[in-house]
Amino acid sequence: QVQLVESGGGLVQPGGSLRLSCAVSGVQLSRYGMGWFRQVPGKEREFVAAISRSGSSIEFADSVKGRFTISRDNDRKMVYLQMNSLKPEDTAVYYCAARQTILTVPAARDQADYRYWGPGTQVTVSS
């Protein structure tokens, strides 16, 4: 059974950085494409970033492109979201998600493609 747990959220000033981590257990991470999404109360959950099984395909939302990076360590069963130059509009609950795919499938932006989700971690960007 796939279990995902996010960590690394917190309060940061505008312009600051945070690194979110997603610990994956119960499965071999190398068989899963991974994604990060975020949600603000009262709004739809939105795509942030995604990475394919091998890491060869990566996608970012336009709103975070150039500021966020996504990476994975299959041996350690970890996925990371490095967030730099944070803005107040980045404030949200951030979720890690997983989808089992074949090796050649690219990173996915649609949350409907993901079957497994973590409980989320709060990120607040405020002075």
mmCIF file of N, CA and C in Angstrom:
data_model
loop_
_atom_site.group_PDB
_atom_site.id
_atom_site.type_symbol
_atom_site.label_atom_id
_atom_site.label_comp_id
_atom_site.label_asym_id
_atom_site.label_seq_id
_atom_site.Cartn_x
_atom_site.Cartn_y
_atom_site.Cartn_z
ATOM 1 N N GLN A 1 0.838 -1.190 0.000
ATOM 2 C CA GLN A 1 0.000 0.000 0.000
ATOM 3 C C GLN A 1 0.873 1.239 0.000
ATOM 4 N N VAL A 2 0.546 2.169 -0.888
ATOM 5 C CA VAL A 2 1.331 3.389 -1.009
ATOM 6 C C VAL A 2 0.971 4.354 0.110
ATOM 7 N N GLN A 3 1.982 4.865 0.778
ATOM 8 C CA GLN A 3 1.786 5.918 1.769
ATOM 9 C C GLN A 3 2.722 7.075 1.458
ATOM 10 N N LEU A 4 2.155 8.264 1.494
ATOM 11 C CA LEU A 4 2.912 9.482 1.215
ATOM 12 C C LEU A 4 2.801 10.414 2.417
ATOM 13 N N VAL A 5 3.913 10.993 2.833
ATOM 14 C CA VAL A 5 3.894 11.941 3.929
ATOM 15 C C VAL A 5 4.761 13.134 3.563
ATOM 16 N N GLU A 6 4.140 14.310 3.544
ATOM 17 C CA GLU A 6 4.860 15.542 3.242
ATOM 18 C C GLU A 6 5.436 16.152 4.523
ATOM 19 N N SER A 7 6.515 16.888 4.363
ATOM 20 C CA SER A 7 7.113 17.632 5.471
ATOM 21 C C SER A 7 7.865 18.829 4.906
ATOM 22 N N GLY A 8 8.240 19.745 5.801
ATOM 23 C CA GLY A 8 9.039 20.884 5.379
ATOM 24 C C GLY A 8 8.280 22.181 5.242
ATOM 25 N N GLY A 9 6.972 22.133 5.443
ATOM 26 C CA GLY A 9 6.201 23.358 5.357
ATOM 27 C C GLY A 9 6.455 24.255 6.556
ATOM 28 N N GLY A 10 5.926 25.466 6.479
ATOM 29 C CA GLY A 10 6.091 26.406 7.579
ATOM 30 C C GLY A 10 5.837 27.826 7.153
ATOM 31 N N LEU A 11 6.240 28.752 8.002
ATOM 32 C CA LEU A 11 6.083 30.188 7.754
ATOM 33 C C LEU A 11 7.404 30.752 7.239
ATOM 34 N N VAL A 12 7.332 31.480 6.144
ATOM 35 C CA VAL A 12 8.534 32.074 5.554
ATOM 36 C C VAL A 12 8.189 33.463 5.043
ATOM 37 N N GLN A 13 9.165 34.355 5.057
ATOM 38 C CA GLN A 13 8.944 35.706 4.553
ATOM 39 C C GLN A 13 8.979 35.721 3.030
ATOM 40 N N PRO A 14 8.308 36.699 2.420
ATOM 41 C CA PRO A 14 8.403 36.833 0.963
ATOM 42 C C PRO A 14 9.853 36.928 0.512
ATOM 43 N N GLY A 15 10.156 36.221 -0.570
ATOM 44 C CA GLY A 15 11.520 36.162 -1.063
ATOM 45 C C GLY A 15 12.327 35.015 -0.490
ATOM 46 N N GLY A 16 11.802 34.365 0.523
ATOM 47 C CA GLY A 16 12.500 33.269 1.165
ATOM 48 C C GLY A 16 12.354 31.952 0.417
ATOM 49 N N SER A 17 12.909 30.894 1.029
ATOM 50 C CA SER A 17 12.902 29.569 0.422
ATOM 51 C C SER A 17 12.448 28.513 1.414
ATOM 52 N N LEU A 18 11.890 27.460 0.875
ATOM 53 C CA LEU A 18 11.540 26.272 1.637
ATOM 54 C C LEU A 18 11.778 25.063 0.748
ATOM 55 N N ARG A 19 12.099 23.941 1.374
ATOM 56 C CA ARG A 19 12.162 22.692 0.639
ATOM 57 C C ARG A 19 11.151 21.724 1.246
ATOM 58 N N LEU A 20 10.198 21.321 0.448
ATOM 59 C CA LEU A 20 9.240 20.314 0.870
ATOM 60 C C LEU A 20 9.766 18.933 0.514
ATOM 61 N N SER A 21 9.482 17.987 1.394
ATOM 62 C CA SER A 21 9.872 16.606 1.161
ATOM 63 C C SER A 21 8.632 15.725 1.179
ATOM 64 N N CYS A 22 8.677 14.677 0.385
ATOM 65 C CA CYS A 22 7.601 13.694 0.368
ATOM 66 C C CYS A 22 8.244 12.324 0.552
ATOM 67 N N ALA A 23 7.943 11.702 1.676
ATOM 68 C CA ALA A 23 8.454 10.364 1.956
ATOM 69 C C ALA A 23 7.446 9.336 1.466
ATOM 70 N N VAL A 24 7.926 8.402 0.661
ATOM 71 C CA VAL A 24 7.058 7.381 0.074
ATOM 72 C C VAL A 24 7.394 6.028 0.706
ATOM 73 N N SER A 25 6.385 5.306 1.133
ATOM 74 C CA SER A 25 6.617 3.994 1.722
ATOM 75 C C SER A 25 5.628 2.988 1.161
ATOM 76 N N GLY A 26 5.978 1.716 1.308
ATOM 77 C CA GLY A 26 5.081 0.644 0.910
ATOM 78 C C GLY A 26 5.241 0.161 -0.514
ATOM 79 N N VAL A 27 6.002 0.907 -1.327
ATOM 80 C CA VAL A 27 6.165 0.547 -2.733
ATOM 81 C C VAL A 27 7.572 0.947 -3.193
ATOM 82 N N GLN A 28 7.905 0.504 -4.393
ATOM 83 C CA GLN A 28 9.162 0.901 -5.018
ATOM 84 C C GLN A 28 8.927 2.222 -5.747
ATOM 85 N N LEU A 29 9.529 3.287 -5.258
ATOM 86 C CA LEU A 29 9.252 4.614 -5.801
ATOM 87 C C LEU A 29 9.548 4.706 -7.295
ATOM 88 N N SER A 30 10.521 3.971 -7.772
ATOM 89 C CA SER A 30 10.927 4.072 -9.178
ATOM 90 C C SER A 30 9.824 3.673 -10.157
ATOM 91 N N ARG A 31 8.759 3.082 -9.665
ATOM 92 C CA ARG A 31 7.646 2.684 -10.532
ATOM 93 C C ARG A 31 6.561 3.758 -10.610
ATOM 94 N N TYR A 32 6.783 4.905 -9.950
ATOM 95 C CA TYR A 32 5.728 5.902 -9.829
ATOM 96 C C TYR A 32 6.159 7.274 -10.353
ATOM 97 N N GLY A 33 5.255 7.864 -11.145
ATOM 98 C CA GLY A 33 5.385 9.268 -11.442
ATOM 99 C C GLY A 33 4.867 10.052 -10.251
ATOM 100 N N MET A 34 5.454 11.224 -9.999
ATOM 101 C CA MET A 34 5.121 11.987 -8.809
ATOM 102 C C MET A 34 4.737 13.418 -9.164
ATOM 103 N N GLY A 35 3.903 13.991 -8.307
ATOM 104 C CA GLY A 35 3.480 15.364 -8.540
ATOM 105 C C GLY A 35 3.299 16.114 -7.236
ATOM 106 N N TRP A 36 3.353 17.440 -7.346
ATOM 107 C CA TRP A 36 3.034 18.326 -6.236
ATOM 108 C C TRP A 36 1.853 19.207 -6.665
ATOM 109 N N PHE A 37 0.910 19.350 -5.768
ATOM 110 C CA PHE A 37 -0.250 20.196 -5.991
ATOM 111 C C PHE A 37 -0.434 21.071 -4.755
ATOM 112 N N ARG A 38 -1.253 22.108 -4.890
ATOM 113 C CA ARG A 38 -1.521 22.962 -3.742
ATOM 114 C C ARG A 38 -2.960 23.434 -3.761
ATOM 115 N N GLN A 39 -3.437 23.799 -2.572
ATOM 116 C CA GLN A 39 -4.827 24.238 -2.460
ATOM 117 C C GLN A 39 -4.959 25.309 -1.386
ATOM 118 N N VAL A 40 -5.688 26.336 -1.745
ATOM 119 C CA VAL A 40 -6.058 27.410 -0.828
ATOM 120 C C VAL A 40 -7.515 27.191 -0.441
ATOM 121 N N PRO A 41 -7.888 27.426 0.808
ATOM 122 C CA PRO A 41 -9.292 27.234 1.212
ATOM 123 C C PRO A 41 -10.246 27.988 0.297
ATOM 124 N N GLY A 42 -11.269 27.267 -0.160
ATOM 125 C CA GLY A 42 -12.270 27.887 -1.012
ATOM 126 C C GLY A 42 -11.934 27.865 -2.487
ATOM 127 N N LYS A 43 -10.757 27.326 -2.817
ATOM 128 C CA LYS A 43 -10.349 27.255 -4.221
ATOM 129 C C LYS A 43 -10.052 25.814 -4.616
ATOM 130 N N GLU A 44 -10.025 25.585 -5.925
ATOM 131 C CA GLU A 44 -9.684 24.264 -6.434
ATOM 132 C C GLU A 44 -8.217 23.956 -6.192
ATOM 133 N N ARG A 45 -7.935 22.686 -6.008
ATOM 134 C CA ARG A 45 -6.544 22.273 -5.914
ATOM 135 C C ARG A 45 -5.888 22.455 -7.273
ATOM 136 N N GLU A 46 -4.668 22.960 -7.283
ATOM 137 C CA GLU A 46 -4.008 23.251 -8.551
ATOM 138 C C GLU A 46 -2.653 22.569 -8.660
ATOM 139 N N PHE A 47 -2.281 22.332 -9.893
ATOM 140 C CA PHE A 47 -1.007 21.701 -10.203
ATOM 141 C C PHE A 47 0.151 22.642 -9.912
ATOM 142 N N VAL A 48 1.251 22.076 -9.372
ATOM 143 C CA VAL A 48 2.456 22.854 -9.118
ATOM 144 C C VAL A 48 3.624 22.317 -9.948
ATOM 145 N N ALA A 49 3.913 21.024 -9.784
ATOM 146 C CA ALA A 49 5.061 20.442 -10.478
ATOM 147 C C ALA A 49 4.892 18.937 -10.548
ATOM 148 N N ALA A 50 5.552 18.317 -11.528
ATOM 149 C CA ALA A 50 5.484 16.868 -11.664
ATOM 150 C C ALA A 50 6.782 16.347 -12.258
ATOM 151 N N ILE A 51 7.079 15.096 -11.937
ATOM 152 C CA ILE A 51 8.302 14.461 -12.428
ATOM 153 C C ILE A 51 7.983 13.014 -12.784
ATOM 154 N N SER A 52 8.521 12.560 -13.892
ATOM 155 C CA SER A 52 8.265 11.196 -14.344
ATOM 156 C C SER A 52 9.063 10.192 -13.526
ATOM 157 N N ARG A 53 8.824 8.928 -13.788
ATOM 158 C CA ARG A 53 9.493 7.852 -13.052
ATOM 159 C C ARG A 53 11.009 7.999 -13.067
ATOM 160 N N SER A 54 11.535 8.258 -14.238
ATOM 161 C CA SER A 54 12.989 8.331 -14.389
ATOM 162 C C SER A 54 13.554 9.713 -14.086
ATOM 163 N N GLY A 55 12.681 10.706 -14.013
ATOM 164 C CA GLY A 55 13.135 12.080 -13.830
ATOM 165 C C GLY A 55 13.450 12.789 -15.128
ATOM 166 N N SER A 56 13.262 12.114 -16.262
ATOM 167 C CA SER A 56 13.600 12.712 -17.551
ATOM 168 C C SER A 56 12.542 13.699 -18.028
ATOM 169 N N SER A 57 11.339 13.600 -17.500
ATOM 170 C CA SER A 57 10.259 14.505 -17.875
ATOM 171 C C SER A 57 9.808 15.269 -16.641
ATOM 172 N N ILE A 58 9.814 16.605 -16.748
ATOM 173 C CA ILE A 58 9.432 17.473 -15.639
ATOM 174 C C ILE A 58 8.511 18.565 -16.168
ATOM 175 N N GLU A 59 7.488 18.876 -15.382
ATOM 176 C CA GLU A 59 6.542 19.914 -15.737
ATOM 177 C C GLU A 59 6.362 20.868 -14.550
ATOM 178 N N PHE A 60 6.136 22.142 -14.866
ATOM 179 C CA PHE A 60 5.854 23.137 -13.835
ATOM 180 C C PHE A 60 4.656 23.973 -14.258
ATOM 181 N N ALA A 61 3.898 24.408 -13.260
ATOM 182 C CA ALA A 61 2.885 25.421 -13.521
ATOM 183 C C ALA A 61 3.585 26.723 -13.893
ATOM 184 N N ASP A 62 2.954 27.499 -14.755
ATOM 185 C CA ASP A 62 3.561 28.765 -15.169
ATOM 186 C C ASP A 62 3.843 29.677 -13.978
ATOM 187 N N SER A 63 3.002 29.606 -12.965
ATOM 188 C CA SER A 63 3.129 30.495 -11.812
ATOM 189 C C SER A 63 4.373 30.230 -10.972
ATOM 190 N N VAL A 64 4.970 29.043 -11.119
ATOM 191 C CA VAL A 64 6.140 28.708 -10.299
ATOM 192 C C VAL A 64 7.395 28.470 -11.140
ATOM 193 N N LYS A 65 7.246 28.488 -12.448
ATOM 194 C CA LYS A 65 8.370 28.203 -13.334
ATOM 195 C C LYS A 65 9.500 29.199 -13.085
ATOM 196 N N GLY A 66 10.713 28.682 -12.957
ATOM 197 C CA GLY A 66 11.865 29.524 -12.690
ATOM 198 C C GLY A 66 12.125 29.765 -11.216
ATOM 199 N N ARG A 67 11.161 29.418 -10.369
ATOM 200 C CA ARG A 67 11.323 29.602 -8.923
ATOM 201 C C ARG A 67 11.363 28.280 -8.160
ATOM 202 N N PHE A 68 10.626 27.294 -8.656
ATOM 203 C CA PHE A 68 10.541 25.990 -7.999
ATOM 204 C C PHE A 68 11.283 24.940 -8.822
ATOM 205 N N THR A 69 11.839 23.966 -8.127
ATOM 206 C CA THR A 69 12.391 22.791 -8.793
ATOM 207 C C THR A 69 11.852 21.537 -8.108
ATOM 208 N N ILE A 70 11.773 20.472 -8.868
ATOM 209 C CA ILE A 70 11.314 19.193 -8.339
ATOM 210 C C ILE A 70 12.400 18.160 -8.604
ATOM 211 N N SER A 71 12.590 17.269 -7.639
ATOM 212 C CA SER A 71 13.595 16.225 -7.805
ATOM 213 C C SER A 71 13.145 14.988 -7.052
ATOM 214 N N ARG A 72 13.835 13.885 -7.318
ATOM 215 C CA ARG A 72 13.482 12.637 -6.655
ATOM 216 C C ARG A 72 14.729 11.820 -6.376
ATOM 217 N N ASP A 73 14.657 11.040 -5.310
ATOM 218 C CA ASP A 73 15.722 10.107 -4.965
ATOM 219 C C ASP A 73 15.036 8.755 -4.783
ATOM 220 N N ASN A 74 15.074 7.945 -5.818
ATOM 221 C CA ASN A 74 14.344 6.677 -5.777
ATOM 222 C C ASN A 74 14.903 5.726 -4.729
ATOM 223 N N ASP A 75 16.194 5.772 -4.518
ATOM 224 C CA ASP A 75 16.803 4.874 -3.521
ATOM 225 C C ASP A 75 16.335 5.227 -2.114
ATOM 226 N N ARG A 76 16.216 6.506 -1.843
ATOM 227 C CA ARG A 76 15.770 6.951 -0.513
ATOM 228 C C ARG A 76 14.253 7.066 -0.424
ATOM 229 N N LYS A 77 13.580 6.864 -1.546
ATOM 230 C CA LYS A 77 12.113 6.960 -1.605
ATOM 231 C C LYS A 77 11.637 8.342 -1.184
ATOM 232 N N MET A 78 12.284 9.360 -1.747
ATOM 233 C CA MET A 78 11.951 10.732 -1.410
ATOM 234 C C MET A 78 11.737 11.543 -2.676
ATOM 235 N N VAL A 79 10.801 12.489 -2.592
ATOM 236 C CA VAL A 79 10.569 13.462 -3.653
ATOM 237 C C VAL A 79 10.617 14.841 -3.005
ATOM 238 N N TYR A 80 11.234 15.789 -3.715
ATOM 239 C CA TYR A 80 11.454 17.106 -3.138
ATOM 240 C C TYR A 80 10.862 18.207 -4.017
ATOM 241 N N LEU A 81 10.437 19.269 -3.356
ATOM 242 C CA LEU A 81 10.022 20.474 -4.059
ATOM 243 C C LEU A 81 10.790 21.634 -3.430
ATOM 244 N N GLN A 82 11.761 22.142 -4.160
ATOM 245 C CA GLN A 82 12.525 23.290 -3.700
ATOM 246 C C GLN A 82 11.826 24.553 -4.167
ATOM 247 N N MET A 83 11.466 25.400 -3.216
ATOM 248 C CA MET A 83 10.710 26.610 -3.530
ATOM 249 C C MET A 83 11.539 27.833 -3.161
ATOM 250 N N ASN A 84 11.880 28.615 -4.158
ATOM 251 C CA ASN A 84 12.666 29.830 -3.962
ATOM 252 C C ASN A 84 11.847 31.061 -4.345
ATOM 253 N N SER A 85 12.316 32.213 -3.910
ATOM 254 C CA SER A 85 11.645 33.485 -4.228
ATOM 255 C C SER A 85 10.148 33.405 -3.948
ATOM 256 N N LEU A 86 9.824 32.924 -2.793
ATOM 257 C CA LEU A 86 8.426 32.698 -2.451
ATOM 258 C C LEU A 86 7.642 33.995 -2.366
ATOM 259 N N LYS A 87 6.389 33.893 -2.781
ATOM 260 C CA LYS A 87 5.477 35.036 -2.795
ATOM 261 C C LYS A 87 4.277 34.735 -1.904
ATOM 262 N N PRO A 88 3.590 35.764 -1.416
ATOM 263 C CA PRO A 88 2.399 35.513 -0.598
ATOM 264 C C PRO A 88 1.369 34.630 -1.308
ATOM 265 N N GLU A 89 1.287 34.736 -2.622
ATOM 266 C CA GLU A 89 0.320 33.916 -3.359
ATOM 267 C C GLU A 89 0.719 32.445 -3.443
ATOM 268 N N ASP A 90 1.894 32.100 -2.949
ATOM 269 C CA ASP A 90 2.282 30.693 -2.856
ATOM 270 C C ASP A 90 1.731 30.037 -1.591
ATOM 271 N N THR A 91 1.131 30.822 -0.724
ATOM 272 C CA THR A 91 0.534 30.292 0.503
ATOM 273 C C THR A 91 -0.562 29.291 0.167
ATOM 274 N N ALA A 92 -0.440 28.085 0.721
ATOM 275 C CA ALA A 92 -1.393 27.011 0.428
ATOM 276 C C ALA A 92 -0.999 25.777 1.224
ATOM 277 N N VAL A 93 -1.879 24.792 1.191
ATOM 278 C CA VAL A 93 -1.512 23.453 1.626
ATOM 279 C C VAL A 93 -0.948 22.726 0.405
ATOM 280 N N TYR A 94 0.232 22.166 0.564
ATOM 281 C CA TYR A 94 0.906 21.480 -0.536
ATOM 282 C C TYR A 94 0.788 19.969 -0.365
ATOM 283 N N TYR A 95 0.396 19.305 -1.451
ATOM 284 C CA TYR A 95 0.173 17.871 -1.443
ATOM 285 C C TYR A 95 1.127 17.166 -2.403
ATOM 286 N N CYS A 96 1.616 16.024 -1.967
ATOM 287 C CA CYS A 96 2.397 15.126 -2.802
ATOM 288 C C CYS A 96 1.445 14.051 -3.339
ATOM 289 N N ALA A 97 1.648 13.650 -4.585
ATOM 290 C CA ALA A 97 0.782 12.653 -5.202
ATOM 291 C C ALA A 97 1.606 11.676 -6.031
ATOM 292 N N ALA A 98 1.080 10.445 -6.169
ATOM 293 C CA ALA A 98 1.802 9.393 -6.885
ATOM 294 C C ALA A 98 0.891 8.692 -7.873
ATOM 295 N N ARG A 99 1.474 8.262 -8.997
ATOM 296 C CA ARG A 99 0.745 7.498 -10.003
ATOM 297 C C ARG A 99 1.668 6.418 -10.554
ATOM 298 N N GLN A 100 1.171 5.196 -10.575
ATOM 299 C CA GLN A 100 1.976 4.107 -11.113
ATOM 300 C C GLN A 100 1.876 4.134 -12.629
ATOM 301 N N THR A 101 3.035 4.121 -13.303
ATOM 302 C CA THR A 101 3.046 4.218 -14.762
ATOM 303 C C THR A 101 4.111 3.303 -15.347
ATOM 304 N N ILE A 102 4.062 3.181 -16.682
ATOM 305 C CA ILE A 102 5.183 2.525 -17.358
ATOM 306 C C ILE A 102 6.310 3.541 -17.496
ATOM 307 N N LEU A 103 7.496 3.068 -17.802
ATOM 308 C CA LEU A 103 8.687 3.902 -17.718
ATOM 309 C C LEU A 103 8.646 5.110 -18.645
ATOM 310 N N THR A 104 8.048 4.979 -19.818
ATOM 311 C CA THR A 104 8.138 6.027 -20.826
ATOM 312 C C THR A 104 7.081 7.124 -20.697
ATOM 313 N N VAL A 105 6.196 7.017 -19.741
ATOM 314 C CA VAL A 105 5.127 8.017 -19.607
ATOM 315 C C VAL A 105 5.698 9.313 -19.049
ATOM 316 N N PRO A 106 5.382 10.449 -19.655
ATOM 317 C CA PRO A 106 5.913 11.722 -19.166
ATOM 318 C C PRO A 106 5.221 12.187 -17.885
ATOM 319 N N ALA A 107 5.739 13.248 -17.316
ATOM 320 C CA ALA A 107 5.155 13.827 -16.114
ATOM 321 C C ALA A 107 3.727 14.304 -16.400
ATOM 322 N N ALA A 108 2.859 14.182 -15.390
ATOM 323 C CA ALA A 108 1.436 14.493 -15.576
ATOM 324 C C ALA A 108 1.021 15.722 -14.759
ATOM 325 N N ARG A 109 0.249 16.604 -15.404
ATOM 326 C CA ARG A 109 -0.217 17.833 -14.765
ATOM 327 C C ARG A 109 -1.626 17.699 -14.192
ATOM 328 N N ASP A 110 -2.371 16.703 -14.614
ATOM 329 C CA ASP A 110 -3.765 16.550 -14.231
ATOM 330 C C ASP A 110 -3.871 15.741 -12.945
ATOM 331 N N GLN A 111 -4.500 16.316 -11.932
ATOM 332 C CA GLN A 111 -4.588 15.611 -10.650
ATOM 333 C C GLN A 111 -5.420 14.343 -10.759
ATOM 334 N N ALA A 112 -6.292 14.247 -11.760
ATOM 335 C CA ALA A 112 -7.092 13.040 -11.943
ATOM 336 C C ALA A 112 -6.223 11.836 -12.323
ATOM 337 N N ASP A 113 -5.015 12.082 -12.774
ATOM 338 C CA ASP A 113 -4.104 10.994 -13.137
ATOM 339 C C ASP A 113 -3.449 10.345 -11.926
ATOM 340 N N TYR A 114 -3.577 10.987 -10.765
ATOM 341 C CA TYR A 114 -2.882 10.520 -9.557
ATOM 342 C C TYR A 114 -3.837 9.769 -8.647
ATOM 343 N N ARG A 115 -3.368 8.617 -8.206
ATOM 344 C CA ARG A 115 -4.223 7.774 -7.369
ATOM 345 C C ARG A 115 -3.946 7.953 -5.880
ATOM 346 N N TYR A 116 -2.711 8.253 -5.546
ATOM 347 C CA TYR A 116 -2.315 8.284 -4.133
ATOM 348 C C TYR A 116 -1.912 9.697 -3.728
ATOM 349 N N TRP A 117 -2.343 10.080 -2.510
ATOM 350 C CA TRP A 117 -2.118 11.440 -2.032
ATOM 351 C C TRP A 117 -1.663 11.441 -0.583
ATOM 352 N N GLY A 118 -0.809 12.411 -0.244
ATOM 353 C CA GLY A 118 -0.440 12.617 1.135
ATOM 354 C C GLY A 118 -1.424 13.539 1.824
ATOM 355 N N PRO A 119 -1.294 13.725 3.138
ATOM 356 C CA PRO A 119 -2.213 14.565 3.904
ATOM 357 C C PRO A 119 -1.973 16.061 3.721
ATOM 358 N N GLY A 120 -0.806 16.431 3.193
ATOM 359 C CA GLY A 120 -0.522 17.833 2.933
ATOM 360 C C GLY A 120 0.312 18.488 4.022
ATOM 361 N N THR A 121 0.978 19.577 3.637
ATOM 362 C CA THR A 121 1.758 20.387 4.568
ATOM 363 C C THR A 121 1.510 21.861 4.253
ATOM 364 N N GLN A 122 1.324 22.653 5.303
ATOM 365 C CA GLN A 122 0.971 24.059 5.126
ATOM 366 C C GLN A 122 2.215 24.895 4.844
ATOM 367 N N VAL A 123 2.118 25.727 3.837
ATOM 368 C CA VAL A 123 3.146 26.719 3.532
ATOM 369 C C VAL A 123 2.499 28.097 3.616
ATOM 370 N N THR A 124 3.072 28.959 4.441
ATOM 371 C CA THR A 124 2.560 30.319 4.592
ATOM 372 C C THR A 124 3.680 31.298 4.298
ATOM 373 N N VAL A 125 3.441 32.171 3.334
ATOM 374 C CA VAL A 125 4.424 33.184 2.956
ATOM 375 C C VAL A 125 3.867 34.540 3.384
ATOM 376 N N SER A 126 4.495 35.106 4.398
ATOM 377 C CA SER A 126 3.978 36.357 4.969
ATOM 378 C C SER A 126 5.083 37.071 5.724
ATOM 379 N N SER A 127 4.998 38.399 5.706
ATOM 380 C CA SER A 127 5.945 39.184 6.481
ATOM 381 C C SER A 127 5.386 39.511 7.861
#
